[in-house]
Coordinates of C-alpha atoms and ligand atoms in Angstrom, one line a residue:
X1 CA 0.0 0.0 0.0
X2 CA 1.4 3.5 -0.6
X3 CA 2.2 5.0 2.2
X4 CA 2.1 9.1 2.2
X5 CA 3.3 11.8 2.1
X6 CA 5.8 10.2 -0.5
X7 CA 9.3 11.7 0.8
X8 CA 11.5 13.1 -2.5
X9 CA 14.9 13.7 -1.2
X10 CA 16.2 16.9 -3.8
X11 CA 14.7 19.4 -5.4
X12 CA 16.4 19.2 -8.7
X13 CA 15.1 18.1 -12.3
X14 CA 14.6 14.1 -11.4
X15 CA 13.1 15.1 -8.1
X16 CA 11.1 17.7 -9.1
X17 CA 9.7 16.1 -12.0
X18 CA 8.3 12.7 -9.8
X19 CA 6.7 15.1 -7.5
X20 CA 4.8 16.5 -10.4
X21 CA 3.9 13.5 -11.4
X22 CA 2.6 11.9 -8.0
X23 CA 0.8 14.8 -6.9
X24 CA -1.1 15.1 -10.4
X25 CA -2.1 11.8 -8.9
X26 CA -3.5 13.2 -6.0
X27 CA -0.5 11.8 -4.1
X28 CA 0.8 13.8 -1.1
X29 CA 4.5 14.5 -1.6
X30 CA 6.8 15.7 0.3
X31 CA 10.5 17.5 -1.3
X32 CA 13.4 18.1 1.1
X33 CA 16.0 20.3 -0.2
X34 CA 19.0 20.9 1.2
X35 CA 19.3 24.4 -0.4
X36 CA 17.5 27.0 1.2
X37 CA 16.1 27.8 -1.6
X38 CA 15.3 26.6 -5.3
X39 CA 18.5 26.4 -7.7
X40 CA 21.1 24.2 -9.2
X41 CA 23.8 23.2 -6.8
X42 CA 26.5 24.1 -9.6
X43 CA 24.3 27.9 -9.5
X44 CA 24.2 30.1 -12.7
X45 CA 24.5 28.1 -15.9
X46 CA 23.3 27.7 -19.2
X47 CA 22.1 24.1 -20.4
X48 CA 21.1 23.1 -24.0
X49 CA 18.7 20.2 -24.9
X50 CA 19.3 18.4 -28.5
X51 CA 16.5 19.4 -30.7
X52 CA 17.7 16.3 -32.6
X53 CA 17.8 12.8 -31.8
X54 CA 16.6 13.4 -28.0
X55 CA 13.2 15.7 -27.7
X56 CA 11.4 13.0 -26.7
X57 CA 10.8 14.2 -23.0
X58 CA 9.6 17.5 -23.9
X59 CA 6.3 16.2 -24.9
X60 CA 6.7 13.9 -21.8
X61 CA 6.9 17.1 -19.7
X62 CA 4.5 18.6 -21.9
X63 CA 1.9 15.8 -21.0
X64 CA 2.0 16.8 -17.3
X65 CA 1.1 19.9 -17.9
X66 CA 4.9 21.5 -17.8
X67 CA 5.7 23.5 -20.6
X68 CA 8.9 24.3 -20.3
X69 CA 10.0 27.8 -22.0
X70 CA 13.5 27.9 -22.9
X71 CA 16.0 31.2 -23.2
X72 CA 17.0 30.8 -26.6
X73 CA 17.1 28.6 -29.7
X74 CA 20.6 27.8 -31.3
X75 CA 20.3 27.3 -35.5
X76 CA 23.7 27.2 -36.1
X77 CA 26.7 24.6 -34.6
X78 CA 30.1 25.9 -35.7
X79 CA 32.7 22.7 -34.7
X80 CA 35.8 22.9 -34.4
X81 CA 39.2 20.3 -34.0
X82 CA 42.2 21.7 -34.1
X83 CA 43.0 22.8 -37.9
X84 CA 39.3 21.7 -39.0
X85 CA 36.4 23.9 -38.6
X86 CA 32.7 22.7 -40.1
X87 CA 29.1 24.0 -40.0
X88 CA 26.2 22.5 -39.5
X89 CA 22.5 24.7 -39.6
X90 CA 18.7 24.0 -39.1
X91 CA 16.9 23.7 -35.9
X92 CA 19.8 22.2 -33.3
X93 CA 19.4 23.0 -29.6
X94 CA 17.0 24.9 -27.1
X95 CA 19.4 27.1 -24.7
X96 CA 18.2 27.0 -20.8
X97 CA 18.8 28.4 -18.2
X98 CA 19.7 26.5 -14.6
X99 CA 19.9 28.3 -10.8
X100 CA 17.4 30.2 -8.9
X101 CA 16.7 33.0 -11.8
X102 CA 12.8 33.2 -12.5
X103 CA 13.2 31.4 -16.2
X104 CA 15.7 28.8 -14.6
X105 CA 14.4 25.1 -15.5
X106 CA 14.2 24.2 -11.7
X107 CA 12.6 27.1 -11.1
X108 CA 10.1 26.2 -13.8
X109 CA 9.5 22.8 -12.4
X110 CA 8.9 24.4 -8.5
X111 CA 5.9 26.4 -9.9
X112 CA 4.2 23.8 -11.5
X113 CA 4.8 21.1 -8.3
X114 CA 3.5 24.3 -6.2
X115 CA 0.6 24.6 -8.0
X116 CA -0.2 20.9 -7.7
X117 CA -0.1 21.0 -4.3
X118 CA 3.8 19.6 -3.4
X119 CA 4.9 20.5 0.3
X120 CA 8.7 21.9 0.2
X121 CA 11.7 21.7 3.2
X122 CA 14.2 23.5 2.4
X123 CA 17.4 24.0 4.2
X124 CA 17.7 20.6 5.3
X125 CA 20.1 17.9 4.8
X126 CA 18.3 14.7 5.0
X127 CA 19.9 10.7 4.7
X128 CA 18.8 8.3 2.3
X129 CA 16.6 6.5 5.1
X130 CA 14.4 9.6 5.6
X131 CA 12.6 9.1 1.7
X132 CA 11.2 7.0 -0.5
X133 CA 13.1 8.8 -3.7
X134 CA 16.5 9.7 -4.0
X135 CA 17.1 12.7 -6.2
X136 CA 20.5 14.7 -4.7
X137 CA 22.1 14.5 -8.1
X138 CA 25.9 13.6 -9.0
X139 CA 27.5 12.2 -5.3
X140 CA 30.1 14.6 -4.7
X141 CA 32.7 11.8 -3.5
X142 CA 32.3 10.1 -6.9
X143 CA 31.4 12.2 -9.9
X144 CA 33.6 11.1 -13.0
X145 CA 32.9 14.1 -15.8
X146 CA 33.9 17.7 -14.2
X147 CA 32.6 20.7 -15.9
X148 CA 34.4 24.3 -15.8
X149 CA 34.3 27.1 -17.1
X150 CA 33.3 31.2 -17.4
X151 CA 29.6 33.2 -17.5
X152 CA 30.9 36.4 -19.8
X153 CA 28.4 38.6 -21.4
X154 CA 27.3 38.0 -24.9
X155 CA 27.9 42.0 -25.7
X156 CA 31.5 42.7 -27.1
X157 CA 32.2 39.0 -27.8
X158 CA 31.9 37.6 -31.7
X159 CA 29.5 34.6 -31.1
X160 CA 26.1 35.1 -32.5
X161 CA 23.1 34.8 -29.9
X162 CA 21.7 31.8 -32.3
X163 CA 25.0 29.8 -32.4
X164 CA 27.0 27.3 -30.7
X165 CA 30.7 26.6 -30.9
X166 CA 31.9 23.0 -30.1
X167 CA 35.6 22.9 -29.9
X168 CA 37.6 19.5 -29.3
X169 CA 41.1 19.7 -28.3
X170 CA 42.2 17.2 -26.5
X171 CA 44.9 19.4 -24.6
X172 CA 42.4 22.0 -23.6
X173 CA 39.6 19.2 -22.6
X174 CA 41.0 15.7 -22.4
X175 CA 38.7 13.0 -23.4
X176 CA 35.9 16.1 -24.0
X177 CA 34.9 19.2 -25.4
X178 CA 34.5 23.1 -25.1
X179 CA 31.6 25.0 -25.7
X180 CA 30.6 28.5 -26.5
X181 CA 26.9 29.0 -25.4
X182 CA 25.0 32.0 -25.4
X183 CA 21.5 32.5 -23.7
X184 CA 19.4 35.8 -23.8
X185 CA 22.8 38.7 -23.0
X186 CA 25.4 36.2 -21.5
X187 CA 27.0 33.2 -22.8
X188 CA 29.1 30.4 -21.0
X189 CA 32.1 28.7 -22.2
X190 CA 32.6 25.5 -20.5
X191 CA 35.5 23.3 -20.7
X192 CA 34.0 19.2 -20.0
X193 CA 36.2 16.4 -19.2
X194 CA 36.1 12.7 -18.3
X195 CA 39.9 12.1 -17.4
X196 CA 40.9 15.1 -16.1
X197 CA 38.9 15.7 -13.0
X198 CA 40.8 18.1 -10.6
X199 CA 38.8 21.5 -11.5
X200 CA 42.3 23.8 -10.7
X201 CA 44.1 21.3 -13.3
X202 CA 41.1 22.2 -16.2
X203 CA 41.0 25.7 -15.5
X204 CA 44.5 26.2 -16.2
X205 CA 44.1 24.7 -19.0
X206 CA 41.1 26.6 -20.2
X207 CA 42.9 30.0 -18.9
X208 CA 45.7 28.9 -21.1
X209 CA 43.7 28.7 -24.5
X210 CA 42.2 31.7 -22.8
X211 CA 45.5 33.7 -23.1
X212 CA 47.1 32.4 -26.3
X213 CA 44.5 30.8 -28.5
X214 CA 43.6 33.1 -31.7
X215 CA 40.0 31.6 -31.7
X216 CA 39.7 31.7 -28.4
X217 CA 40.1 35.3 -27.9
X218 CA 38.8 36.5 -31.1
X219 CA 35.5 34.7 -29.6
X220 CA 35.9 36.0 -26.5
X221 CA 36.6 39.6 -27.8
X222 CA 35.7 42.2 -25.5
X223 CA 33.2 40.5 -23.6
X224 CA 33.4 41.0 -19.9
X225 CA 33.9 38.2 -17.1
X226 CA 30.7 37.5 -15.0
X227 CA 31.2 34.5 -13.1
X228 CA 33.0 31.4 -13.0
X229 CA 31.1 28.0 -13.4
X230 CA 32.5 24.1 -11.6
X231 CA 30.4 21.6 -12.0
X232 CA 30.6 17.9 -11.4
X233 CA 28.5 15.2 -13.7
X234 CA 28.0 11.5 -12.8
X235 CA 27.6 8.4 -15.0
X236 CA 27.1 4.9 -13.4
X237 CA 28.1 1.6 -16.2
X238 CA 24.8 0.5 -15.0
X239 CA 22.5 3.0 -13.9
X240 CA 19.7 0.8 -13.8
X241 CA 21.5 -1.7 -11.5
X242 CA 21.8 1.0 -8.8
X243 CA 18.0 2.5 -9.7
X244 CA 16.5 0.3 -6.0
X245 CA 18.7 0.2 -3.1
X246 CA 17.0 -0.8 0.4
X247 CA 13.5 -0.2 -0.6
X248 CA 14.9 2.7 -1.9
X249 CA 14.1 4.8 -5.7
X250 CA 16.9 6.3 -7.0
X251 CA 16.5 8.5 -9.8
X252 CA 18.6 11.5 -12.1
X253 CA 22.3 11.3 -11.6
X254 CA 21.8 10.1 -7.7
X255 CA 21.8 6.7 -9.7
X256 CA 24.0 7.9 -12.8
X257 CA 21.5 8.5 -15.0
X258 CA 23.6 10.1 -17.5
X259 CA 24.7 10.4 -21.4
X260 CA 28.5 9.3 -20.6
X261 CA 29.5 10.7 -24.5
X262 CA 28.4 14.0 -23.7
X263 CA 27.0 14.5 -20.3
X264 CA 23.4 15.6 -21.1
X265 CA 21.7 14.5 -18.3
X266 CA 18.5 16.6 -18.4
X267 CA 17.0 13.5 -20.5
X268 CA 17.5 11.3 -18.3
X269 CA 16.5 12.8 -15.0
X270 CA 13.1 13.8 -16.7
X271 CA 12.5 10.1 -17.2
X272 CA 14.1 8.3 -14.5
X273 CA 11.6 10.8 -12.6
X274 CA 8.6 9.9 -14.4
X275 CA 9.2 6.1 -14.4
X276 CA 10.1 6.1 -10.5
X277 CA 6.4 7.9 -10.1
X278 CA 4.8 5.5 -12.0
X279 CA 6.4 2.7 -10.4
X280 CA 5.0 3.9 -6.9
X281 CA 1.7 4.9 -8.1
X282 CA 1.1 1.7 -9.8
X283 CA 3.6 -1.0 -7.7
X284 CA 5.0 -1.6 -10.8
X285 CA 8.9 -3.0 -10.2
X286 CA 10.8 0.0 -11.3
X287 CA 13.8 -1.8 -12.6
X288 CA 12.0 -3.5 -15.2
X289 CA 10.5 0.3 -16.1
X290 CA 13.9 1.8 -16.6
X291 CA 15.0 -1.2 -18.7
X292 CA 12.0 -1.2 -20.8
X293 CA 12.5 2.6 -21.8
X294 CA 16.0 2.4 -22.4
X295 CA 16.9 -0.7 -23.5
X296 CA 20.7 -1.3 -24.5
X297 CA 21.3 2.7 -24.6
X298 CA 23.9 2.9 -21.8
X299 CA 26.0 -0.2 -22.6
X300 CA 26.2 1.7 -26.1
X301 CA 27.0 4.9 -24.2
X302 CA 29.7 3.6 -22.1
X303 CA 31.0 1.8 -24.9
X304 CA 32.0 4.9 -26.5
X305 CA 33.3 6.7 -23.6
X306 CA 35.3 3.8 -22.6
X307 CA 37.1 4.0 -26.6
X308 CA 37.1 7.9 -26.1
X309 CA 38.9 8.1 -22.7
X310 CA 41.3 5.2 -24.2
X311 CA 41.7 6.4 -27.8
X312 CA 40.9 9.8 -28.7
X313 CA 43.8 12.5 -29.8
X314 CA 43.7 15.5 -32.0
X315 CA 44.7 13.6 -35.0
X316 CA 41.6 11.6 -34.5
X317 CA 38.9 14.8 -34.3
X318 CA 41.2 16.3 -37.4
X319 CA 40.4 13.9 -39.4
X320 CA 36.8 13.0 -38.2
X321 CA 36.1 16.4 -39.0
X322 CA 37.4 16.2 -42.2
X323 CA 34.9 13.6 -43.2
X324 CA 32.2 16.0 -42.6
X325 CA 30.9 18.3 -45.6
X326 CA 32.6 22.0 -44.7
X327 CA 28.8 23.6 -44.3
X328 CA 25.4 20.8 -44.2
X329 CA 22.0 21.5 -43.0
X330 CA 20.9 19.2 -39.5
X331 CA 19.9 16.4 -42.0
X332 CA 22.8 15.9 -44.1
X333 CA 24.6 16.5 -41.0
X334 CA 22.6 13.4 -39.7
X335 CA 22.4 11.1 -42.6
X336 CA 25.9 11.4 -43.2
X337 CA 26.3 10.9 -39.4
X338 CA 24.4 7.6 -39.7
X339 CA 26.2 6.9 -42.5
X340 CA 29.3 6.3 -40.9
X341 CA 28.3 4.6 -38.0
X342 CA 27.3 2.1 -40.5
X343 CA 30.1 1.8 -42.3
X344 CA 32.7 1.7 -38.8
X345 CA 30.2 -0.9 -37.7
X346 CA 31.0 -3.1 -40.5
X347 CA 34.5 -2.2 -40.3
X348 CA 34.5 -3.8 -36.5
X349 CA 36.0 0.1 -35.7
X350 CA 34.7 3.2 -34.0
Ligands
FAD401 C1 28.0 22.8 -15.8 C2 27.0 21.8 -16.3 C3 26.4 21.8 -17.5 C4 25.5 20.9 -18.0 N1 25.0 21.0 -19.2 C5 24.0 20.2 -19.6 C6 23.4 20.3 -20.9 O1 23.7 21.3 -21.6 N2 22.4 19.5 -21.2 C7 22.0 18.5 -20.4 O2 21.0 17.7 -20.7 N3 22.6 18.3 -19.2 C8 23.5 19.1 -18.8 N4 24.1 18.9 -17.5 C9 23.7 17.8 -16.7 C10 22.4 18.1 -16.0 O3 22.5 19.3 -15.4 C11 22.2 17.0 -14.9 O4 22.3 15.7 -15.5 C12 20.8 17.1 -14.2 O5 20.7 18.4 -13.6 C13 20.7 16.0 -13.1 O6 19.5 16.2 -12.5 P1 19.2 15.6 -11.0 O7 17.9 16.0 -10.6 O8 19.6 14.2 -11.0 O9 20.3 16.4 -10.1 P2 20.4 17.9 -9.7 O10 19.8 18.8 -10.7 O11 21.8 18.2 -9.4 O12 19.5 18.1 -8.4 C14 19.9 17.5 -7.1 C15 19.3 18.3 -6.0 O13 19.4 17.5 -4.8 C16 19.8 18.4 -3.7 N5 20.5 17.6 -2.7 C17 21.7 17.0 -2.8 N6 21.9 16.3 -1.7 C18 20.8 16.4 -0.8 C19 20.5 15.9 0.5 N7 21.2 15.1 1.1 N8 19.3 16.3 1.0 C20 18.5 17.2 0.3 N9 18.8 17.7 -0.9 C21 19.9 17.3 -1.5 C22 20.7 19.4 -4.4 O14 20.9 20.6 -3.7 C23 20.0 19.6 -5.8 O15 19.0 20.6 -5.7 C24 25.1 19.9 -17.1 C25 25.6 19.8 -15.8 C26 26.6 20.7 -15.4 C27 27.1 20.6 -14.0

């Protein structure tokens, strides 16, 4: 039988979006927050969702009633390795915001849960054993992608409000990527990587390209510093194996719910959250959920990163980017994309 209030431990995407769900139920639910106050722990940054390929939640959101309105739309993707530099147009990503700004996506999430009746404690660390969900995102003690970076503003720099810059270079960003992404009057570059985890270590790094890289600072331009951005991601090999623990639901990146190629976790926690409320609200073995929805999509993930962290170099992104047509729309970009996977498939390489 369910017992309620149903205690959510975090008030972040995967927590926020289960509590929408069970209380559209008519399901009491209680959040506890360890914040005082709605916000990402990582504060002031700018997220973008795949337009292609991943959507899928948004109408999932959208079904519950949570329209979620985003800062920005991004139509062109400059990348870049380092002597190649492609572009790819057409509709690409939605730019949000995260923290406790009004548009922010948790903040977003807190209205709707408000208006469907969710109670909220913030200011309070609570242990797994005082709820039935576990939502408290990456575990500090063992997060494997780390995330730095700069908030500048968008005026005086050269990057276009409708365009993101992906940069690899595997000196700047080991076994990652850079980006250049604006939202509404401020953009954020962010340096991600999965082998270099000490966040002093990657912003040298960063502050290095900073200082001497031509694209770097022709980018940059005049645009003044705002803030400074560290955050940590987690990805488990098998999420779904560490989804029940003592009773316990355990959703978003608390479980490593995360893309391990490229650390878009957003996806993930939306669903994890709506499959953990279902399971309660229908006693439905939650496990069995997860692996339903996502079938063999994080072995395939971890695959990847597993040959990245092992294999990739600069000669490598050189001459992937090569391969790619100097200027394609999003579906040349994507048949050509699928075209290749194909063909390394059958080659038995990456
Ligand atoms: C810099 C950065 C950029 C990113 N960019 C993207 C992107 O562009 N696209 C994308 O899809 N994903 C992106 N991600 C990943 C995405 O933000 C996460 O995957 C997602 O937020 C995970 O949601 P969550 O609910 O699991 O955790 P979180 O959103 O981290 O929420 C966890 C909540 O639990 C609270 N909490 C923790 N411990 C406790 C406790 N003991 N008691 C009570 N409360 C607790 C925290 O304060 C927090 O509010 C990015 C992440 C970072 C750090």
């Amino acid at each position: 039988m369910l017992r309620e209030p149903v205690r959510i431990l975090g008030a972040g995407i995967a927590g926020l979006t289960a509590a929408i769900c069970l209380a559209r139920q008519g399901v009491k639910v209680k959040v506890i927050e360890k914040k005082k106050s709605i916000g990402s722990k990582f504060g002031f940054h700018i997220n973008a969702l795949r337009l292609y390929e991943e959507s899928d939640f948004l109408q999932e959101l959208e079904q519950l009633g949570v329209q979620l309105s985003p800062s920005g739309k991004i139509t062109r993707m400059i990348k870049k390795s380092p002597s190649v530099l492609r572009c790819i147009e057409g509709d690409l990503y939605l730019v949000f915001e995260r923290g406790d700004g009004r548009e922010s996506i948790e903040m977003q999430l807190f209205h709707t849960a408000v208006k469907e009746g969710v109670e909220f404690e913030f200011g309070r660390f609570a242990t797994a054993d005082e709820a039935d969900i576990i939502a408290t995102g990456a575990p500090m003690d063992r997060f494997n992608m780390l995330g730095v970076g700069y908030i500048f503003e968008l005026d005086g720099s050269n990057l276009r409000p409708e365009e993101v810059i992906l940069v690899y270079d595997h000196h700047i960003a080991p076994a990652g990527y850079l980006c250049f992404l604006p939202s509404r009057d401020r953009f954020m570059l962010l340096s991600v990587s999965f082998t270099l985890l000490q966040p002093r270590a990657l912003f040298a790094r960063l502050d290095a390209a900073l200082g001497g890289d031509e694209f770097f600072k022709e980018t940059v331009g005049r645009a003044r510093l705002l803030q400074k951005v560290t955050g940590m991601g987690y990805y488990a090999e098998d999420p779904i194996a560490q989804a029940m623990q003592d009773g316990k639901l355990y959703i978003g990146e608390a479980a490593g719910f995360q893309d391990a190629r490229r650390g878009f976790g957003i996806r993930y926690a939306v669903i994890s959250g709506i499959l953990a409320a279902e399971s309660v609200l229908r006693n439905r073995d939650f496990r069995i959920l997860l692996a339903d929805a996502f079938g063999r999509e994080f072995d395939r993930l971890n695959e990847k990163r597993k040959w990245i962290n092992a294999s990739c170099c600069n000669e490598y992104f050189d001459r992937w980017m090569m391969k790619l047509p100097v200027k394609s729309s999003i579906n040349e970009y994507l048949c050509w994309k699928n075209m290749e996977t194909f063909v390394q498939a059958n080659q038995k390489s990456f």
